[in-house]
Coordinates of C-alpha atoms in Angstrom, one line a residue:
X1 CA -55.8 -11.6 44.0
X2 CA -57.1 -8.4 46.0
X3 CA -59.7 -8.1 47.9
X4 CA -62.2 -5.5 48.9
X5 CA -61.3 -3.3 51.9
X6 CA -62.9 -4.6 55.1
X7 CA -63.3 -8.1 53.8
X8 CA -62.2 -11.8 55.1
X9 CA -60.0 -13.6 51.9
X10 CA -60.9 -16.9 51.3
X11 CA -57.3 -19.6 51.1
X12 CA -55.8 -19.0 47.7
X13 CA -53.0 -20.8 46.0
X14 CA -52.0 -17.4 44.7
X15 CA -48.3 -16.3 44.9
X16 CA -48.0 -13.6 48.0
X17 CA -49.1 -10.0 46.7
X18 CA -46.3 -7.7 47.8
X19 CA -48.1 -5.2 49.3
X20 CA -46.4 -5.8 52.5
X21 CA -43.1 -3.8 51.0
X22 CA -45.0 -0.4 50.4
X23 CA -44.5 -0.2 54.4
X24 CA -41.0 0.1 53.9
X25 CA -41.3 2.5 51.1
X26 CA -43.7 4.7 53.8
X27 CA -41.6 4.3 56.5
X28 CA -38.1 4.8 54.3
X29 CA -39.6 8.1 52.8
X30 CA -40.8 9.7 56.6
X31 CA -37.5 8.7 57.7
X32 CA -35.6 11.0 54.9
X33 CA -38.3 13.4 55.9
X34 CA -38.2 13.5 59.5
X35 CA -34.2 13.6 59.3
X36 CA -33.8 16.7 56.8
X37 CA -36.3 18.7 59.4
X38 CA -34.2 18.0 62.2
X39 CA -31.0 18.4 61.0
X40 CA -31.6 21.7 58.6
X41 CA -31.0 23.6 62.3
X42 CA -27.8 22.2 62.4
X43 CA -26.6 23.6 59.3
X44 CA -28.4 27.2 59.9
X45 CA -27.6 27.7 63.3
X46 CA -24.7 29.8 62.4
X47 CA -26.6 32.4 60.3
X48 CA -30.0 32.0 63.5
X49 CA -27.2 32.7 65.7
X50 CA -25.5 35.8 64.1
X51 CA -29.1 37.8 63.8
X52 CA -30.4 36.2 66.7
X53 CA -27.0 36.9 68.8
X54 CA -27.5 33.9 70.2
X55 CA -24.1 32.4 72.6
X56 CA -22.7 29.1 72.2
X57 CA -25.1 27.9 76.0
X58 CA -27.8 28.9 74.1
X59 CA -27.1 27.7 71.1
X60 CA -27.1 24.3 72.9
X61 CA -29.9 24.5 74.7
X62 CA -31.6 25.2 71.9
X63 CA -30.6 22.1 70.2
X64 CA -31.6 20.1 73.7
X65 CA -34.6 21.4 73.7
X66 CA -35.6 19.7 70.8
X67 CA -34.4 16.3 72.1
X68 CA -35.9 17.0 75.6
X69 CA -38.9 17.0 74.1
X70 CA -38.4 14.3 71.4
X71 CA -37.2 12.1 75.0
X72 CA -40.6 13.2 76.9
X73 CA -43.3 12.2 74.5
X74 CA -41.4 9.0 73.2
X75 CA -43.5 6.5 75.4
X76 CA -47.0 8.6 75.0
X77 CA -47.0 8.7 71.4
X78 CA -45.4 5.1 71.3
X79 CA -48.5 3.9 73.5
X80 CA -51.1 6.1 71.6
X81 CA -50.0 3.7 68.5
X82 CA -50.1 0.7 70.8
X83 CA -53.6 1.8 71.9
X84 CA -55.1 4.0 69.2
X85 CA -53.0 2.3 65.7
X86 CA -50.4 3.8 63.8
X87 CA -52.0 5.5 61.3
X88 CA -54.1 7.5 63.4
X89 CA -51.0 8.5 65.3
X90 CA -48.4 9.1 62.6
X91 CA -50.7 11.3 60.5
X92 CA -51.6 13.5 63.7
X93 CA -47.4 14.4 64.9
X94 CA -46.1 14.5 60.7
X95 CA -48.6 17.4 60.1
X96 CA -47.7 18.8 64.2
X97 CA -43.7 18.9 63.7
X98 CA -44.5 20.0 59.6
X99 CA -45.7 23.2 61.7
X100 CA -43.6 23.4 63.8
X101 CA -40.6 23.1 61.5
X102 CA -42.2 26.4 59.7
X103 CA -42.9 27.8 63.1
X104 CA -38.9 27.6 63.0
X105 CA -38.7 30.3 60.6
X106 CA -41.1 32.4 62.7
X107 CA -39.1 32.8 65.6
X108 CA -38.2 36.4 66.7
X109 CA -35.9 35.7 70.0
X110 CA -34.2 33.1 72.0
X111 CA -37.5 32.5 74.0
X112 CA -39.5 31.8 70.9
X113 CA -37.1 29.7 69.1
X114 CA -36.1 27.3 72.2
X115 CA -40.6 26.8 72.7
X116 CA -40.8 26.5 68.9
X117 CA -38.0 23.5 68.9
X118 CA -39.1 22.2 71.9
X119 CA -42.5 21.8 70.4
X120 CA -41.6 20.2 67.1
X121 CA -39.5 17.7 69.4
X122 CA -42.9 16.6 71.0
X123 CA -44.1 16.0 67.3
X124 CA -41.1 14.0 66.2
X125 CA -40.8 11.7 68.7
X126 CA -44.1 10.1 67.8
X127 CA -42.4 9.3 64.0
X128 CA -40.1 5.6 65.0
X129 CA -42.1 3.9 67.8
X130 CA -44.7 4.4 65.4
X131 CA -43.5 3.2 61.7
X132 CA -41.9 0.5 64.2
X133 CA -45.4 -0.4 65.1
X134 CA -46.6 -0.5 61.9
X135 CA -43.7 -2.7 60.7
X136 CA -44.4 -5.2 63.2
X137 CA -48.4 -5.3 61.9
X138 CA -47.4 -5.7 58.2
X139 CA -43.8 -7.4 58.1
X140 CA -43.1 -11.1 59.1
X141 CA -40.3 -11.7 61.6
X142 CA -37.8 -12.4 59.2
X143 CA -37.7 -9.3 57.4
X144 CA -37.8 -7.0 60.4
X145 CA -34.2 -6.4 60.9
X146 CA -33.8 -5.6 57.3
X147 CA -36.3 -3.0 57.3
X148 CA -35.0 -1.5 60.5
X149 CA -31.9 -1.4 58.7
X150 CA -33.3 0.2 55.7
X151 CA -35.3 2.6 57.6
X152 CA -32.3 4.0 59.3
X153 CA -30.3 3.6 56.3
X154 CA -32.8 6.4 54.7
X155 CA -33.1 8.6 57.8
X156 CA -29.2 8.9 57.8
X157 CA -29.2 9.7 54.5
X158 CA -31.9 11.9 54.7
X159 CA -29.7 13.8 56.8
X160 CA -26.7 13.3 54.9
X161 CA -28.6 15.8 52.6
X162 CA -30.1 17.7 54.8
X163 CA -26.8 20.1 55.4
X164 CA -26.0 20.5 51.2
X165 CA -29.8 20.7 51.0
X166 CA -29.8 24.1 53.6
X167 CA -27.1 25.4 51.7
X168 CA -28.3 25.5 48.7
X169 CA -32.4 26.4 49.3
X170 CA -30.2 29.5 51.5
X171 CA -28.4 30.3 48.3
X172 CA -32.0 31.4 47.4
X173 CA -34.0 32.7 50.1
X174 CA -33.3 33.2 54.1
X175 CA -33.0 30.4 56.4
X176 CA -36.9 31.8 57.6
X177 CA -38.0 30.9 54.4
X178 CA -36.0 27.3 54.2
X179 CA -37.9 26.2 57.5
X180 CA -40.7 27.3 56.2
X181 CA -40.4 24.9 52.3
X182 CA -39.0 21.5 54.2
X183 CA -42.7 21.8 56.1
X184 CA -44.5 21.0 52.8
X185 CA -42.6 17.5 52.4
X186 CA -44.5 16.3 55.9
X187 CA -47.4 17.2 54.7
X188 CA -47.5 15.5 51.0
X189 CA -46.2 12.3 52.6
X190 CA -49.2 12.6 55.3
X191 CA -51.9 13.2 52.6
X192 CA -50.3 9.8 50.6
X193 CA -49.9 8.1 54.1
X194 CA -53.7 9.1 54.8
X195 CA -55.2 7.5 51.3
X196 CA -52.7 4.6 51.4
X197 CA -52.1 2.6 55.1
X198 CA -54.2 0.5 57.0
X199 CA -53.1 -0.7 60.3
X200 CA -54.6 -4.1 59.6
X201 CA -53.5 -5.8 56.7
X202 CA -56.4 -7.3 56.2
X203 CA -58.3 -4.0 55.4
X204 CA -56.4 -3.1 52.6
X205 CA -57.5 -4.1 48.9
X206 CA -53.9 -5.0 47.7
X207 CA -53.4 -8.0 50.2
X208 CA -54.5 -11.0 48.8
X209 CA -54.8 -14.6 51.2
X210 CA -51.5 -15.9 50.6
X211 CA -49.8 -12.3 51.5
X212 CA -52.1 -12.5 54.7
X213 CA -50.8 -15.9 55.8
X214 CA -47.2 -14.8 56.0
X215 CA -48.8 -12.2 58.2
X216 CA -50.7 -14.8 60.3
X217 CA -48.4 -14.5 63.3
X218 CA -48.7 -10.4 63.8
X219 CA -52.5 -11.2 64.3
X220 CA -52.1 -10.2 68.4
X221 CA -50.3 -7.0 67.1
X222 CA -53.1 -5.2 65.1
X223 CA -55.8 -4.7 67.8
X224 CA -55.4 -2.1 70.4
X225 CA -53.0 -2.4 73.4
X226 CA -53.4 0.4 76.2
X227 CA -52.7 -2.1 79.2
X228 CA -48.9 -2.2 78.9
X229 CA -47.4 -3.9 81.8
X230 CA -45.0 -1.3 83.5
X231 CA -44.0 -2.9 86.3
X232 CA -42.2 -6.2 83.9
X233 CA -40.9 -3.5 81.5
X234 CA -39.2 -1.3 84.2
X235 CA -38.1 -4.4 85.8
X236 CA -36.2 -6.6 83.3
X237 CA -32.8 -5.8 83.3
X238 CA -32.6 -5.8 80.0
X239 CA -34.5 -3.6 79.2
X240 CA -32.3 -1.0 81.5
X241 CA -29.0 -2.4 79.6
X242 CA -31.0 -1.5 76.5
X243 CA -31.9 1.6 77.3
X244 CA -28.2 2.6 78.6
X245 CA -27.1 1.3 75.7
X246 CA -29.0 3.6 73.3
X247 CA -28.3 7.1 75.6
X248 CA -24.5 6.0 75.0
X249 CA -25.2 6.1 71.3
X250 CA -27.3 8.9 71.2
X251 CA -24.6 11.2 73.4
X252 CA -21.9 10.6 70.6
X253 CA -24.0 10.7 67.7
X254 CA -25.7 13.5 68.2
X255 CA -23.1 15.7 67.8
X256 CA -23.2 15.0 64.2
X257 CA -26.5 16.9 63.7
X258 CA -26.0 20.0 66.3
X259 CA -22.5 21.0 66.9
X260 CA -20.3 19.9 64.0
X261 CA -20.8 22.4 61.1
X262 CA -20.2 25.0 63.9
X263 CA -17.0 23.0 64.9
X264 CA -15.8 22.9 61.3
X265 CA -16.7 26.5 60.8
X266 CA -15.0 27.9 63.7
X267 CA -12.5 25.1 64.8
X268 CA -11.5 23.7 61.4
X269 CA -12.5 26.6 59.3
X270 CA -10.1 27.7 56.3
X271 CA -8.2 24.6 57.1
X272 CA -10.6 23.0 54.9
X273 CA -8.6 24.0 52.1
X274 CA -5.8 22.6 53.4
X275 CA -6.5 19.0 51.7
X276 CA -5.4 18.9 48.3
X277 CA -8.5 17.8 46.8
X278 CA -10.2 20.0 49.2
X279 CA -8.4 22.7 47.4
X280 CA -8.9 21.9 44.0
X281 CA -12.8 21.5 44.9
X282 CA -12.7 24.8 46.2
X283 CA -10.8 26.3 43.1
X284 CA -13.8 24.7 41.3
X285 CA -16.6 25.9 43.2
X286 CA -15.2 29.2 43.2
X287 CA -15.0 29.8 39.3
X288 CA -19.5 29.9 40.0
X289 CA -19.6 31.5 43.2
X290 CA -18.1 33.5 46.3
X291 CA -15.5 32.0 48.0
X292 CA -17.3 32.3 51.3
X293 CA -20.1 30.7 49.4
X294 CA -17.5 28.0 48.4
X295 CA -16.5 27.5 51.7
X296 CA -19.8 26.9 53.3
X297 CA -20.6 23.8 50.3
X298 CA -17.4 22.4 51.4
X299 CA -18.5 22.2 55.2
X300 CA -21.6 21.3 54.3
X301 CA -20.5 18.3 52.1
X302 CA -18.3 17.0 54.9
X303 CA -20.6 17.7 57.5
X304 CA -23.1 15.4 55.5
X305 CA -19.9 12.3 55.8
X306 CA -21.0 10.6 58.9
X307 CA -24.6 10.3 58.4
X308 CA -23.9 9.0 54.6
X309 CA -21.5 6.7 56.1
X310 CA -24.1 6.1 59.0
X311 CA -27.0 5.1 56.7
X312 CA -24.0 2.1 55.0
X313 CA -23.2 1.1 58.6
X314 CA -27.4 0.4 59.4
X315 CA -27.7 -1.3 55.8
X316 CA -24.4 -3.3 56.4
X317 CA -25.7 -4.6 60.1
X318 CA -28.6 -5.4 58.5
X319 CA -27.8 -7.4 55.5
X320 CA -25.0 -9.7 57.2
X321 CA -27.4 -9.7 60.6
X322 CA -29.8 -10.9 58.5
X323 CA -27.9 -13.3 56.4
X324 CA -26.4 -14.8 59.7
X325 CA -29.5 -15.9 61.2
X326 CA -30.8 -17.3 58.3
X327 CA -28.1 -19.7 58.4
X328 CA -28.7 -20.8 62.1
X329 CA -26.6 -18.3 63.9
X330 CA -27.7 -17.0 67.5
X331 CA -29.9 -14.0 67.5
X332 CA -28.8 -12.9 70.8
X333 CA -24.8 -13.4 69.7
X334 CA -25.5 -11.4 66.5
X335 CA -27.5 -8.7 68.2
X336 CA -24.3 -8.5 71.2
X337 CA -21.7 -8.6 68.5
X338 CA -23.2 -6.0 66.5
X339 CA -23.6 -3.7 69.4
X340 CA -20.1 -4.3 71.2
X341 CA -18.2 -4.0 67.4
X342 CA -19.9 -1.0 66.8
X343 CA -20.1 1.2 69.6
X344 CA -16.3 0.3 70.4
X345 CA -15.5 1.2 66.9
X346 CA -17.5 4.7 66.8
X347 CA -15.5 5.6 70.2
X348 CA -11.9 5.1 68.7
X349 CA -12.5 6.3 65.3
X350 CA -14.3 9.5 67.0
X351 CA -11.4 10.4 69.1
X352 CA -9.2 9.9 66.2
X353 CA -10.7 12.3 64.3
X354 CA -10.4 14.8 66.6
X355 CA -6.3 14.1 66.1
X356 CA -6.2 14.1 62.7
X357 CA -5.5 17.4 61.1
X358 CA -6.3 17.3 57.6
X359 CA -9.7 18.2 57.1
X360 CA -10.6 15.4 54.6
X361 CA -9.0 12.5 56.0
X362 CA -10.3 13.5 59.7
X363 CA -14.2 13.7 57.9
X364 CA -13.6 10.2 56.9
X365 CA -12.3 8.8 60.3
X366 CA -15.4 10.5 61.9
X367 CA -18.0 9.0 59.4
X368 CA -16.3 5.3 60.1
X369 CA -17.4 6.2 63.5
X370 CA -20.9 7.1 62.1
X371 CA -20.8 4.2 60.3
X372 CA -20.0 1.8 63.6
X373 CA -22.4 3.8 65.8
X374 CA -25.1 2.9 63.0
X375 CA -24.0 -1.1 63.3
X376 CA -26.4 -1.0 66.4
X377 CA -29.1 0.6 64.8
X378 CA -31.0 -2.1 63.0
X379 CA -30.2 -5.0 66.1
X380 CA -31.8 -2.3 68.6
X381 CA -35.0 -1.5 67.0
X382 CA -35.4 -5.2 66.2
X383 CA -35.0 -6.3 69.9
X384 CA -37.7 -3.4 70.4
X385 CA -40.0 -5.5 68.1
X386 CA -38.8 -8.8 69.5
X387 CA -38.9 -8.2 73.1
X388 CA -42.6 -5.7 72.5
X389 CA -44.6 -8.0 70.7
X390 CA -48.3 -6.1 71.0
X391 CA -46.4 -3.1 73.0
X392 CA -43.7 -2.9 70.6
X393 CA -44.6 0.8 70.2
X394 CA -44.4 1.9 74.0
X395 CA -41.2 -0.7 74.0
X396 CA -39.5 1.1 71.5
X397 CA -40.4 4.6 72.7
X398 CA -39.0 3.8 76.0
X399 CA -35.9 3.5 74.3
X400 CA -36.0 6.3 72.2
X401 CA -36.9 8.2 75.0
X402 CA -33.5 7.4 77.3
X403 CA -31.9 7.8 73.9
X404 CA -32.7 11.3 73.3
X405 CA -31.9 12.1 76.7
X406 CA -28.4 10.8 76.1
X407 CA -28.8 13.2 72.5
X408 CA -30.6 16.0 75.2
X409 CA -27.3 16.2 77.3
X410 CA -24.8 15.7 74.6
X411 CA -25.3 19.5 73.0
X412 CA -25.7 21.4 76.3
X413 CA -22.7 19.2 77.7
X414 CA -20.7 20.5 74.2
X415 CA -22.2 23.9 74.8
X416 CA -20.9 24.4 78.4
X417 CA -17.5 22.4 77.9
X418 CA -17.0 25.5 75.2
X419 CA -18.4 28.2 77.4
X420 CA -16.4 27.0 80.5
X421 CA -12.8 25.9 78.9
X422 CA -12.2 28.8 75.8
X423 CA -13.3 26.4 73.5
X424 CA -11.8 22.6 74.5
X425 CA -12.5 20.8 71.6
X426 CA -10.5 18.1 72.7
X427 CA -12.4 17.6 75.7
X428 CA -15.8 17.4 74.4
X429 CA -14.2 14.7 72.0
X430 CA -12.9 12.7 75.2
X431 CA -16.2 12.9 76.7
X432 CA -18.1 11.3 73.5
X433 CA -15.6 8.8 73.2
X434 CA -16.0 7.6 76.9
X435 CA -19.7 7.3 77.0
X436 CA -19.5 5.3 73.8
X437 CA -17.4 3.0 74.9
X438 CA -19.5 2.5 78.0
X439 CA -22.6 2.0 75.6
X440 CA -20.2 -0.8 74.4
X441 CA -20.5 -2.6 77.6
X442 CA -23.9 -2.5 77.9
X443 CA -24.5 -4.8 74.9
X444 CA -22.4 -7.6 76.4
X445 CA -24.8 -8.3 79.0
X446 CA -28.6 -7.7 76.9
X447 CA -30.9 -10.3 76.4
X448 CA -32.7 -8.6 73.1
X449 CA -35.4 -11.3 72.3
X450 CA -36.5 -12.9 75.0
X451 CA -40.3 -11.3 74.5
X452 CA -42.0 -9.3 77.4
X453 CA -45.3 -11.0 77.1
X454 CA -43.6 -14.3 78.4
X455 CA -43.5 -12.3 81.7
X456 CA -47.0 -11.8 81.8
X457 CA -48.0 -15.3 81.4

């Protein structure tokens, strides 16, 4: 049964309508979205820097500024969706960082590029406080770690893509031109977004009563929130161990979408080849096109490994997470586990890729640390939701936000490691793999679901 949008159901004995699900779908879809903007840079930067003459400091401080920005408008844009709703939100920074992301193409200097990237960063950071808002309106509790887990699972994969994608629209026109095609997908999904969502359930024609009584308990959540209590959110400590937590993650992981097809360009380079499959890929590839050309699919394919591997690590997390709790397990021991496992795992697999010289084998290491580092993911965002309640959009950016700081400091501490030690790869490794592992530590001591508005009472 559906009912007309802006009216009250009336108790049915109806089977739920499903509507719920096409939140996922939305939030799934602007994941992939959001990921193959950010992460085409990563795989262009090469060709930006050799017009643009750009050195490797400011090739990482252009990647920083980005994430500076992302970290800075984290909790506005998270509280505008607390206060405002999600939709209104969400639509506004998707068609912002779509213009930004062609603005990319536009840039004629350092100057221009590093305020361009900055600004698209402001845009992006609105995108995950605010699809975890929305999830928290539509979903019950139960299914909120899955869809976490699925959200991430598509924004890794998105980015997976994202470097085979560059390739291959570069194949065909400029990188200018690339930035300028990967706006349009922002914009379709914001003109579907606009038609489709409502922030309350209740409003929207495809919900019928039963549907809406799963939903009963997010009631508190869909009404506007401005008055978010700063002083119990700055002073819970667990909010602090969650915070350090995620600026440990986002260190290491972000050098998956900034440096690494630079470091497998110039530190692994034709050593690529070296792996027999490798090689016989390359002999393939090069019976169609130029061995350069060759070359930069290969790099591009690996280069894709640890967020395909991340995207299995968020889905993983989630289904056993998931399937643990429903049997009675501990949230809080599930959430710790999760978190300890898998930023332990990401910092010895990380290191060990660093050792391992073939090419293949040491891609494969480095996505198993993806893959760990994405075992936090979904058990993160869901203490967001848990611990938020109503301000589970400022919660959320508030992590986000010391988590791009941690992805903020991780490039430009790459980029100066290189510009001050003739290239120490090793060391930059050794870095990563320390902060992880202190990110690791963090998670034995968090309380993620004891909720905030408990505080207030």
């Amino acid at each position: 049964m559906s009912t007309p949008t802006g009216s009250t159901p009336s108790p049915s004995t109806d089977r739920p309508t499903r509507t719920r699900y096409w939140v996922i779908v939305f939030a799934v879809t602007l994941a992939i979205v959001q990921y193959v903007d950010r992460v085409a840079i990563s795989q262009a930067m090469p060709d930006i820097a050799a017009e643009m003459q750009f050195s490797d400091a400011q090739k990482g401080m252009i990647f920083s500024a980005f994430t500076l920005a992302y970290a800075l408008f984290e909790i506005p844009t998270g509280w505008l969706g607390d206060k405002l709703g999600a939709k209104k939100v969400l639509i506004r920074v998707v068609l912002w960082w779509s213009f930004f992301t062609a603005a990319t193409g536009w840039a004629w200097s350092y100057a221009s590029m590093l305020v361009t990237r900055f600004l698209f960063g402001a845009g992006e950071a609105g995108c995950f406080p605010n699809l975890t808002k929305a999830l928290s309106t539509w979903l019950p509790k139960a299914d909120r770690t899955r869809a976490q887990a699925l959200m991430w699972m598509g924004a890794r994969w998105g980015g997976a893509a994202a470097p085979l994608l560059v390739v291959a629209v570069m194949a065909f026109v400029s990188w200018r031109t690339a930035f300028m095609l990967f706006a349009i997908f922002g914009v379709v999904w914001a003109v579907i977004f606009y038609l489709w969502f409502r922030d309350n359930p209740r409003e929207h024609p495809g919900v019928n009563a039963a549907e809406l009584e799963l939903l009963k308990e997010n009631e508190h959540n869909v009404a506007g929130h401005g008055n978010v209590p700063w002083k119990k959110l700055v002073s819970r400590p667990a909010m602090w161990l969650l915070w350090a937590q995620y600026f440990c993650l986002s260190y290491g992981w972000y050098f998956y979408v900034t440096w690494l097809p630079t470091y497998l360009r110039d530190e692994r380079g034709m050593d690529i080849k070296s792996n027999a499959f490798m090689g016989w890929l390359s002999g393939l590839l090069e019976g169609s096109m130029s061995p350069e050309m060759s070359l930069k699919v290969l790099a591009a394919a690996l280069a894709g490994i640890p967020l395909f591997f991340g995207g299995f690590g968020s889905l993983t997390a989630g289904l056993i997470s998931g399937r643990l709790i429903s049997r009675g397990a501990n949230v809080r021991n599930v959430r710790r586990a999760f978190g300890v496992i898998g930023l332990t795992g990401a910092s010895t697999l990380l290191m060990a890729s660093f050792y391992i010289r073939d090419p293949l084998l040491a891609m494969l290491s480095m996505g198993l640390a993806s893959f760990s580092n994405d075992l936090t993911m979904p058990g993160s965002w869901a203490s967001c939701m848990d611990i938020g309640g109503k301000y589970a959009g400022t919660v959320s950016g508030s992590m986000n936000m010391m988590g791009n700081f941690g992805g903020m400091a991780g490039p430009i501490v790459v980029g100066l490691v290189l510009s001050l030690t003739s290239r120490d790869w090793q060391l930059a490794f050794a870095i990563s793999a320390v902060i992880y592992f202190l990110g690791a530590v963090c998670w034995l001591f968090i309380d993620p679901v004891t909720p905030l508005e408990k505080e207030e009472g």
